[in-house]
PDB file of C-alpha atoms in Angstrom:
ATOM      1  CA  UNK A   1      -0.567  -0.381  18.268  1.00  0.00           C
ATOM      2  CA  UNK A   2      -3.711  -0.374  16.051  1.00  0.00           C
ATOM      3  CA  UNK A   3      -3.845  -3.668  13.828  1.00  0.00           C
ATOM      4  CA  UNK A   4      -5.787  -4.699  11.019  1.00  0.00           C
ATOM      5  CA  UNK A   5      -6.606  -8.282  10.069  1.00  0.00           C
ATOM      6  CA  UNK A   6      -7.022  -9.901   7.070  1.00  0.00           C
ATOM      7  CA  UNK A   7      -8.219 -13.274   6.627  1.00  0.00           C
ATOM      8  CA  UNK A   8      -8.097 -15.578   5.345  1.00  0.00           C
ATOM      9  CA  UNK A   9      -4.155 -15.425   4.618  1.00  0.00           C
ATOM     10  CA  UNK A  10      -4.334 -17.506   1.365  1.00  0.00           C
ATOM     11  CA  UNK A  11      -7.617 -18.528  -0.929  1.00  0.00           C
ATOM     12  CA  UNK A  12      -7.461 -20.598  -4.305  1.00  0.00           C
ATOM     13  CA  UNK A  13     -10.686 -21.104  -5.946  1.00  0.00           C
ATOM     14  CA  UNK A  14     -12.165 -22.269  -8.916  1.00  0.00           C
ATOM     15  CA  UNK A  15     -13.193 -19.473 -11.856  1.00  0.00           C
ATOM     16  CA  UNK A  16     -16.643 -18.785 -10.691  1.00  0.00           C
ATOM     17  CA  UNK A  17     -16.988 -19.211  -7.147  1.00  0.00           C
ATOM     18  CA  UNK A  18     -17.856 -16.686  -5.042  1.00  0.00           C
ATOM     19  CA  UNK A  19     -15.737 -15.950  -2.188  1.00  0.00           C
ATOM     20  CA  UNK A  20     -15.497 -13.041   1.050  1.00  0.00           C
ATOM     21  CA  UNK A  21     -12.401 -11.883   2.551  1.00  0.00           C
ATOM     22  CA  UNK A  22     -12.425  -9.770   5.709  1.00  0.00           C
ATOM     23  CA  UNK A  23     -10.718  -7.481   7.598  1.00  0.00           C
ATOM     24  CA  UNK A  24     -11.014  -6.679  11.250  1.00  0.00           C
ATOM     25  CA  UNK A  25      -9.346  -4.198  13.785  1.00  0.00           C
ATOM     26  CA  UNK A  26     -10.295  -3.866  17.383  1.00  0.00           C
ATOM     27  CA  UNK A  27      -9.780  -0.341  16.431  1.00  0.00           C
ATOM     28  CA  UNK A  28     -12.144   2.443  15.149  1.00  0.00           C
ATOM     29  CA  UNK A  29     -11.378   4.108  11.788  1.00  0.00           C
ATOM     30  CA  UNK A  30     -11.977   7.506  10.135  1.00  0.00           C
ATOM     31  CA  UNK A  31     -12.265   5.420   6.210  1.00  0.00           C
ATOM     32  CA  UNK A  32     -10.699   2.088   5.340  1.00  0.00           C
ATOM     33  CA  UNK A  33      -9.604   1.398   1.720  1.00  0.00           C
ATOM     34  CA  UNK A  34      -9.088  -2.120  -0.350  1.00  0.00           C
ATOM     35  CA  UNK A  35      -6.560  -2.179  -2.943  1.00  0.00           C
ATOM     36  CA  UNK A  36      -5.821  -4.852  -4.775  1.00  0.00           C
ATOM     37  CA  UNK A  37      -1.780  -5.776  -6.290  1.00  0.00           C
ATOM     38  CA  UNK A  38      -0.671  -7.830  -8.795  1.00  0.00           C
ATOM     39  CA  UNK A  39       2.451  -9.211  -9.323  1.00  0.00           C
ATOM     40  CA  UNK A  40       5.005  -6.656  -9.579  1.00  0.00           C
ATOM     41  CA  UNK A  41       3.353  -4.175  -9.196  1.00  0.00           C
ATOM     42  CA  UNK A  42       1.985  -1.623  -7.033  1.00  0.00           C
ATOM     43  CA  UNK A  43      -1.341  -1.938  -4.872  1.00  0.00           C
ATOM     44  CA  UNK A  44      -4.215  -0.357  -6.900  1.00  0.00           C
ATOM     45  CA  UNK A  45      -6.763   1.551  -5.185  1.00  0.00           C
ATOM     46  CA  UNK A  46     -10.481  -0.222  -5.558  1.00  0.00           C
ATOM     47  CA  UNK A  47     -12.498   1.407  -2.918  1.00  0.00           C
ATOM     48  CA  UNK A  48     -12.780   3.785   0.017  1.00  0.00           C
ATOM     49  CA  UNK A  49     -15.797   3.366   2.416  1.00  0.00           C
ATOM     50  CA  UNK A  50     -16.569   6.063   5.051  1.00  0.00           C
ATOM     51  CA  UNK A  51     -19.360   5.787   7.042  1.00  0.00           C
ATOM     52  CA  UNK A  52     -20.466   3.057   9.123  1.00  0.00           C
ATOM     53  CA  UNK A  53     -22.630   0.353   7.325  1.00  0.00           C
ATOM     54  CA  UNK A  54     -21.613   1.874   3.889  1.00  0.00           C
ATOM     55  CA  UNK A  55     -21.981  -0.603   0.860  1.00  0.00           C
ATOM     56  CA  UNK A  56     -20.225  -0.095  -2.455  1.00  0.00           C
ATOM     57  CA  UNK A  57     -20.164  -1.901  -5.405  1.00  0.00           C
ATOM     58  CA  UNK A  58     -17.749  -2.279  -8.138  1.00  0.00           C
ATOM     59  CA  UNK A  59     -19.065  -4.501 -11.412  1.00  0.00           C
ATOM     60  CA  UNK A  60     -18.694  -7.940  -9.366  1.00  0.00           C
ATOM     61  CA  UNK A  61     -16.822  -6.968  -6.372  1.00  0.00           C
ATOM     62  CA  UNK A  62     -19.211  -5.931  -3.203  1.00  0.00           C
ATOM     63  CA  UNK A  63     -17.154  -3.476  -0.133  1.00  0.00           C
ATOM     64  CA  UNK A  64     -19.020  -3.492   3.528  1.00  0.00           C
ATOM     65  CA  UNK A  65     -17.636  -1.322   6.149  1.00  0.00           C
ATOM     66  CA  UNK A  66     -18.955  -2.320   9.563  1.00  0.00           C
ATOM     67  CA  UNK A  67     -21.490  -0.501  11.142  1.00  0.00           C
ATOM     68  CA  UNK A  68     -19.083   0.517  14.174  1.00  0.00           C
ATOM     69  CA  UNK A  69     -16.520   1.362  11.288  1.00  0.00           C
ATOM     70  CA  UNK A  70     -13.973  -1.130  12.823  1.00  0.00           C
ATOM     71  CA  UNK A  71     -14.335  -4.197  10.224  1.00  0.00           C
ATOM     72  CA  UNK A  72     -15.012  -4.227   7.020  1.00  0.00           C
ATOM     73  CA  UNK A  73     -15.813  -7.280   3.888  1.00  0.00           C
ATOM     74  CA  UNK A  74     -15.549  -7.730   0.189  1.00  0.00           C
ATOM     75  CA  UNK A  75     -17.433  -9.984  -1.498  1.00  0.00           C
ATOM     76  CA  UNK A  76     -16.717 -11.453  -5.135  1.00  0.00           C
ATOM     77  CA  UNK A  77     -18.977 -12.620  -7.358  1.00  0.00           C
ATOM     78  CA  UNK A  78     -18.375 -15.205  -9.927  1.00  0.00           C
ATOM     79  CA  UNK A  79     -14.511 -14.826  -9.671  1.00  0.00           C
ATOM     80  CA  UNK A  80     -12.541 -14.965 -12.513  1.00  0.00           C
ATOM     81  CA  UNK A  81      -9.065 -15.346 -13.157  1.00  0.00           C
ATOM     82  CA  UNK A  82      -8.582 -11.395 -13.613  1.00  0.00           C
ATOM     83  CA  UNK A  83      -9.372 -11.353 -10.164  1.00  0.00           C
ATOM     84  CA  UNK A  84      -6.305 -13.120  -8.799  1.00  0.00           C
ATOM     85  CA  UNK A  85      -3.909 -10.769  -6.704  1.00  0.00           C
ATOM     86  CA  UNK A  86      -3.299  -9.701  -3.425  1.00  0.00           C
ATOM     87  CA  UNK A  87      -6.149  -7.748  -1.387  1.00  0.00           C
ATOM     88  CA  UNK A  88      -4.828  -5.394   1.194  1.00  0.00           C
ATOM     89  CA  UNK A  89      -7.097  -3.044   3.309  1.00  0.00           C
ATOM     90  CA  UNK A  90      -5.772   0.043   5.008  1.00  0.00           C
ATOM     91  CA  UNK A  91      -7.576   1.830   7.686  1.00  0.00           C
ATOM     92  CA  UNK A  92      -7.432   5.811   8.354  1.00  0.00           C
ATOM     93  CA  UNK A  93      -6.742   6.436  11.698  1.00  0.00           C
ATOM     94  CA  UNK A  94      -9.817   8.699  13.340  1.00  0.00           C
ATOM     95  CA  UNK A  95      -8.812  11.982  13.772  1.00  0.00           C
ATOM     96  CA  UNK A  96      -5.638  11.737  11.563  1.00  0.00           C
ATOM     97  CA  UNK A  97      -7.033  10.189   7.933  1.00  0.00           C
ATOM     98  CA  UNK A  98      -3.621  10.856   6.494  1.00  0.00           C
ATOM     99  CA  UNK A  99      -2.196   7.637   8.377  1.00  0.00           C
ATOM    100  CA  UNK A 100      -3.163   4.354   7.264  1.00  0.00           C
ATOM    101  CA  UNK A 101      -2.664   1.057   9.186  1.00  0.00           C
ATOM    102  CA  UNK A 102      -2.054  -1.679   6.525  1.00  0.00           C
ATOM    103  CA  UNK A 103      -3.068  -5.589   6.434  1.00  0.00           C
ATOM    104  CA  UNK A 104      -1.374  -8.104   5.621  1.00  0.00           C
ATOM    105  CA  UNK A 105      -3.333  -9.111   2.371  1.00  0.00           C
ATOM    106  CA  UNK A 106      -5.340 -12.094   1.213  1.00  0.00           C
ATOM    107  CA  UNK A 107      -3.973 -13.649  -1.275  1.00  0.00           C
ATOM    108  CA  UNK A 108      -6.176 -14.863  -4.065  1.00  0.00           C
ATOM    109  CA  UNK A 109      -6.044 -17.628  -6.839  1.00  0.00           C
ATOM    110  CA  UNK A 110      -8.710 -18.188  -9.026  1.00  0.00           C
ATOM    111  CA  UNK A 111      -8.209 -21.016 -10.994  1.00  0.00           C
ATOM    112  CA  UNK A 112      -9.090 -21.384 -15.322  1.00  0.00           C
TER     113      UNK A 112
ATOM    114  CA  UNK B   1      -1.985  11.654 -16.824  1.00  0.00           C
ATOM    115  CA  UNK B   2       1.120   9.540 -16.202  1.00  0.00           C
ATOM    116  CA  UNK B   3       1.337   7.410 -12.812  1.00  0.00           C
ATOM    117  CA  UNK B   4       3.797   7.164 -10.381  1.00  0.00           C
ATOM    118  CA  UNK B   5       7.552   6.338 -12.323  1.00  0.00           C
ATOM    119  CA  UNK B   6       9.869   4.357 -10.040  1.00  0.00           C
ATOM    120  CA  UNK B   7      13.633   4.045 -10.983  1.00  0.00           C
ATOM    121  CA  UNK B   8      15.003   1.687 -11.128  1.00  0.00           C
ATOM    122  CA  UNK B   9      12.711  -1.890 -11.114  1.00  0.00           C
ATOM    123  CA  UNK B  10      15.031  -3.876  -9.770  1.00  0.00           C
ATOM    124  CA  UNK B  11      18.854  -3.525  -7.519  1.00  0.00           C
ATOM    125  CA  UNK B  12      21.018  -6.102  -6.533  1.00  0.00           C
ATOM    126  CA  UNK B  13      23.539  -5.045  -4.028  1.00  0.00           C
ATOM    127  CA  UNK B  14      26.015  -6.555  -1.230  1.00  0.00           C
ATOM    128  CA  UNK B  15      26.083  -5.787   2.153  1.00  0.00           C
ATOM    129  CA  UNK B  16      27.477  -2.633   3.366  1.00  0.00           C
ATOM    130  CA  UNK B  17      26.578  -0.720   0.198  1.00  0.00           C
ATOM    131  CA  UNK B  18      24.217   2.012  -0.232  1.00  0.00           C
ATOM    132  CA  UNK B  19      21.321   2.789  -2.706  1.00  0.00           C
ATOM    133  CA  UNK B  20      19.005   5.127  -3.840  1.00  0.00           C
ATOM    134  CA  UNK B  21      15.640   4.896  -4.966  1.00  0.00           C
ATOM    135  CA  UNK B  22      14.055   7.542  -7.036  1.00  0.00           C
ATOM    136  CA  UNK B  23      10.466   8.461  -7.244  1.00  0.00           C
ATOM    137  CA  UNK B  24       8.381  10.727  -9.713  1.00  0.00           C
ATOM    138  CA  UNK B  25       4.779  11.646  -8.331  1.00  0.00           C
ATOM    139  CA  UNK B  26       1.675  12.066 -10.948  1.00  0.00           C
ATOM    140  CA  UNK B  27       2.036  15.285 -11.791  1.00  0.00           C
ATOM    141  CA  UNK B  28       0.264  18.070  -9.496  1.00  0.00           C
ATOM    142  CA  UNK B  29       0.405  15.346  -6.751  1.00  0.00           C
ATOM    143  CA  UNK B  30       2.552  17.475  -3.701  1.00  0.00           C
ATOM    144  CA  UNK B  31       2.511  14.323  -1.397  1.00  0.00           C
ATOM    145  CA  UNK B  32       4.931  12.010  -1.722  1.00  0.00           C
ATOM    146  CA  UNK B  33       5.067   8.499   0.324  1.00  0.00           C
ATOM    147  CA  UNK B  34       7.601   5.132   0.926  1.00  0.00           C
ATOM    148  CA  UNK B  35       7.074   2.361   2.082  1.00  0.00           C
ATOM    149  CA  UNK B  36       8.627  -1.132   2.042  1.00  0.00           C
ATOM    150  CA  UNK B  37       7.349  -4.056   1.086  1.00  0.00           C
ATOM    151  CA  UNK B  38       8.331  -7.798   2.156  1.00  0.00           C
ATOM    152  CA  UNK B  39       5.873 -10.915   2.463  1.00  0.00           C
ATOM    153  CA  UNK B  40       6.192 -11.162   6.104  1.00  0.00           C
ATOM    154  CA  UNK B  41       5.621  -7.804   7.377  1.00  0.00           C
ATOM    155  CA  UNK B  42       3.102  -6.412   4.948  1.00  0.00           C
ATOM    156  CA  UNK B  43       3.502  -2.782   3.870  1.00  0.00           C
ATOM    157  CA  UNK B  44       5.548  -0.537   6.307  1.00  0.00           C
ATOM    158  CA  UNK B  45       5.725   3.005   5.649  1.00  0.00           C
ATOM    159  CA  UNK B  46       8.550   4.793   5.966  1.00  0.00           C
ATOM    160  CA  UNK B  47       8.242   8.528   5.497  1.00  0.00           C
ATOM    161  CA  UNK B  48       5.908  11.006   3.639  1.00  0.00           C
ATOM    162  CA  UNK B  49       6.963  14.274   2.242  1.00  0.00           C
ATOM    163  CA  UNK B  50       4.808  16.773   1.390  1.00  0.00           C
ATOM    164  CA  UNK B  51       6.361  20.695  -0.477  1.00  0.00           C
ATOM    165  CA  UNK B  52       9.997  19.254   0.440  1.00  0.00           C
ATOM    166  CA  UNK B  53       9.807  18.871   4.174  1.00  0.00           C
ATOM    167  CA  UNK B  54       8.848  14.892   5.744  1.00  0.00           C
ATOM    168  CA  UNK B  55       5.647  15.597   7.336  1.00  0.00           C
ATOM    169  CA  UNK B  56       5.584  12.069   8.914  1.00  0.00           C
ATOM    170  CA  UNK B  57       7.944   9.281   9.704  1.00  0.00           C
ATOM    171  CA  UNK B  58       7.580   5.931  10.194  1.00  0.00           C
ATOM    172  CA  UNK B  59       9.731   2.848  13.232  1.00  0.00           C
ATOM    173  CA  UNK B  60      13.080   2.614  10.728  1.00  0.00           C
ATOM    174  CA  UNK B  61      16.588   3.443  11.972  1.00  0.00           C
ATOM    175  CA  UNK B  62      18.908   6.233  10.735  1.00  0.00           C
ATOM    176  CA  UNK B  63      20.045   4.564   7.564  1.00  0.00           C
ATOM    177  CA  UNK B  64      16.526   4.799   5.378  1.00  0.00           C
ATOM    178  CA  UNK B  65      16.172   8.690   4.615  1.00  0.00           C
ATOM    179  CA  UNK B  66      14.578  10.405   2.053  1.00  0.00           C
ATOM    180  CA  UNK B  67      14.298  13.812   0.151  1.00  0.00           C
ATOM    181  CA  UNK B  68      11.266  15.529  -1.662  1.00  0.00           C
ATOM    182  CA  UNK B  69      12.874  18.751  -4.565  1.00  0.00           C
ATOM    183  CA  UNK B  70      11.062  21.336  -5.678  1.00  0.00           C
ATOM    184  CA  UNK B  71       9.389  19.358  -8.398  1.00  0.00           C
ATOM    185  CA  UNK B  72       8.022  17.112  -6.185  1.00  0.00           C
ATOM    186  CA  UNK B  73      10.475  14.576  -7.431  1.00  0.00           C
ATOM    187  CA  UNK B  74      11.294  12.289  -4.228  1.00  0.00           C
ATOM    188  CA  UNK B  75      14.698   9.941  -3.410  1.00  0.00           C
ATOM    189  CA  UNK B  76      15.133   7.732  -0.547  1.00  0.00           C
ATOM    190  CA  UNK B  77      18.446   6.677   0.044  1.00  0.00           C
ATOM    191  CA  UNK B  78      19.522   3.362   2.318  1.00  0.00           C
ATOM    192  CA  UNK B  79      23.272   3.190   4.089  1.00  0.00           C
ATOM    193  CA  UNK B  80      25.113  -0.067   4.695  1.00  0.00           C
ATOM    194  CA  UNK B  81      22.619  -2.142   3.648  1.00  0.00           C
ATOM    195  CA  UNK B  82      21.769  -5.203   5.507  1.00  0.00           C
ATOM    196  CA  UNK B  83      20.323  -8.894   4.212  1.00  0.00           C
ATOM    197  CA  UNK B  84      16.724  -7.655   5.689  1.00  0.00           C
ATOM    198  CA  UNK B  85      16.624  -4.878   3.508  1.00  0.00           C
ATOM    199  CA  UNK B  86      15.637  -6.737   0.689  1.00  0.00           C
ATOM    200  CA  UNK B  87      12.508  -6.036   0.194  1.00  0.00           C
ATOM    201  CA  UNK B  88      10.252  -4.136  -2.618  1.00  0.00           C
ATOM    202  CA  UNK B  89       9.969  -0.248  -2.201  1.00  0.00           C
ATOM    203  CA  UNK B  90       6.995   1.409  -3.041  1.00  0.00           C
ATOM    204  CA  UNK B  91       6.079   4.738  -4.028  1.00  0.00           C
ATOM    205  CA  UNK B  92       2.890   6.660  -3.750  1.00  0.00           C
ATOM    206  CA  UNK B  93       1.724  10.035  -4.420  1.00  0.00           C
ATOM    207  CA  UNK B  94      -1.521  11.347  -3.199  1.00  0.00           C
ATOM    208  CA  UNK B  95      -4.329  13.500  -3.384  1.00  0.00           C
ATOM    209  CA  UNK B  96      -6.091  14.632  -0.073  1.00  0.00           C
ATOM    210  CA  UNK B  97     -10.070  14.607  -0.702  1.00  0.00           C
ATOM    211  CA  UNK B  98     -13.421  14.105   1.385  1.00  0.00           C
ATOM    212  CA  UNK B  99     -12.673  10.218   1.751  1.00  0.00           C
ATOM    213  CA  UNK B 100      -9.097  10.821   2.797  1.00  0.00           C
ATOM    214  CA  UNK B 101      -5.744  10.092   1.013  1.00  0.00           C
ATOM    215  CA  UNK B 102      -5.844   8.032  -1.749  1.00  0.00           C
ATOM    216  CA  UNK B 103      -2.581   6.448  -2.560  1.00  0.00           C
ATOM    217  CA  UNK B 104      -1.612   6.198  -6.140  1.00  0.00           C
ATOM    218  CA  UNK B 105       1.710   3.665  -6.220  1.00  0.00           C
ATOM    219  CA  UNK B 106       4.498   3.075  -8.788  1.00  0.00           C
ATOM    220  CA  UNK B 107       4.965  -0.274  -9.395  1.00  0.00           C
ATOM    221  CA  UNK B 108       8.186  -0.150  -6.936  1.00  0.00           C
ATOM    222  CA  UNK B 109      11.632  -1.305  -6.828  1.00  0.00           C
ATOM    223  CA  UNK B 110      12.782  -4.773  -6.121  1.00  0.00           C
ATOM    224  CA  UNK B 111      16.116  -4.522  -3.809  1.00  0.00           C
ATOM    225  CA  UNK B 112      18.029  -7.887  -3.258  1.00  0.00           C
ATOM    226  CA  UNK B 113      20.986  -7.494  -0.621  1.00  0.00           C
ATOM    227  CA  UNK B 114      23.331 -10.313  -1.111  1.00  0.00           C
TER     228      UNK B 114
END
């Protein structure tokens, strides 16, 4: 069973830090997508990163998809309290990039 | 465009009950996809339809099934509910591109089995 991992589990910080999250599979994937939900609500797609090594920005937010496309990072800049929600990845399975293997999430607090 | 419309936000039923969930995709969006929602397991999907027929299925038993109409409209229906079903139940529709699917989720609806 392919897994994806997502650490760390839980993150509070302080409005302005910068902080990475990560997500790592032993497996190898097609794409891999971050979303990020909020509190009731649904996950919102932020990202999708397809080839190996692939860096994407968005404003303050920084994707990485490993160069053997099995891990991948975001990186945020200055956080602000906006930024607080839960950060799931999903990877597309290679060969079959209609089924997505889900993390768990990091769940993010940035503090006022 | 409007997004994904979930009825409704929130159920509170007893065990042994049923429920249905209803689901309207953005419009033009054929794909339709469930999944559940609870803070232990993550996101679990549970079936996708695509032009009324399930095209995939996810590890739940018998009781969680779902239907896609003609309008793309999509219900999922749960039988004699049990306490783990409580969960949240989320939506998506999607559109199939170069990068792959992109979901696009409702904001879901909370089910509490008492």
């Amino acid at each position: 069973t392919q897994l994806l991992e997502q650490s760390p589990q839980f993150l509070s910080i302080q409005e302005g830090e910068n902080l990475t999250v990560y997500c790592n599979s032993s497996s190898v994937f097609s794409s891999l997508q971050w979303y990020r939900q909020e509190p009731g609500e649904g996950p919102v797609l932020l990202v999708t990163v397809v080839t190996g090594g692939e860096v994407k920005k968005l404003k303050r937010l920084t994707f990485q998809f490993g160069d053997a496309r099995k891990d991948s990072s975001l990186h945020i800049t200055a956080a602000q309290p906006g930024d607080t929600g839960l950060y799931l990845c999903a990877g597309a399975e290679a060969g079959n990039n209609r089924k997505l293997i889900w993390g768990l999430g990091t769940s993010l607090a940035v503090n006022p | 465009k409007a997004g994904v419309t979930q009825t409704p936000r929130y159920l509170i039923k007893t065990r042994g009950q049923q429920v249905t969930l209803s689901c309207s995709p953005i419009s033009g969006h054929r794909s339709v996809s469930w999944y559940q929602q609870t803070p232990g397991q993550g996101l679990q999907f549970l079936f996708e339809y695509f032009s009324e027929t399930q095209r995939n299925k996810g590890n739940f038993p018998g009781r969680f099934s779902g239907r896609q109409f003609s309008n793309s409209r999509s219900e999922m229906n749960v039988s004699t509910l049990e306490l783990g079903d409580s969960a949240l139940y989320l939506c998506a529709s999607s559109l199939s591109g170069t990068e792959g699917e992109k979901l696009f989720f409702g904001s879901g609806t909370q089910l509490s089995v008492l």
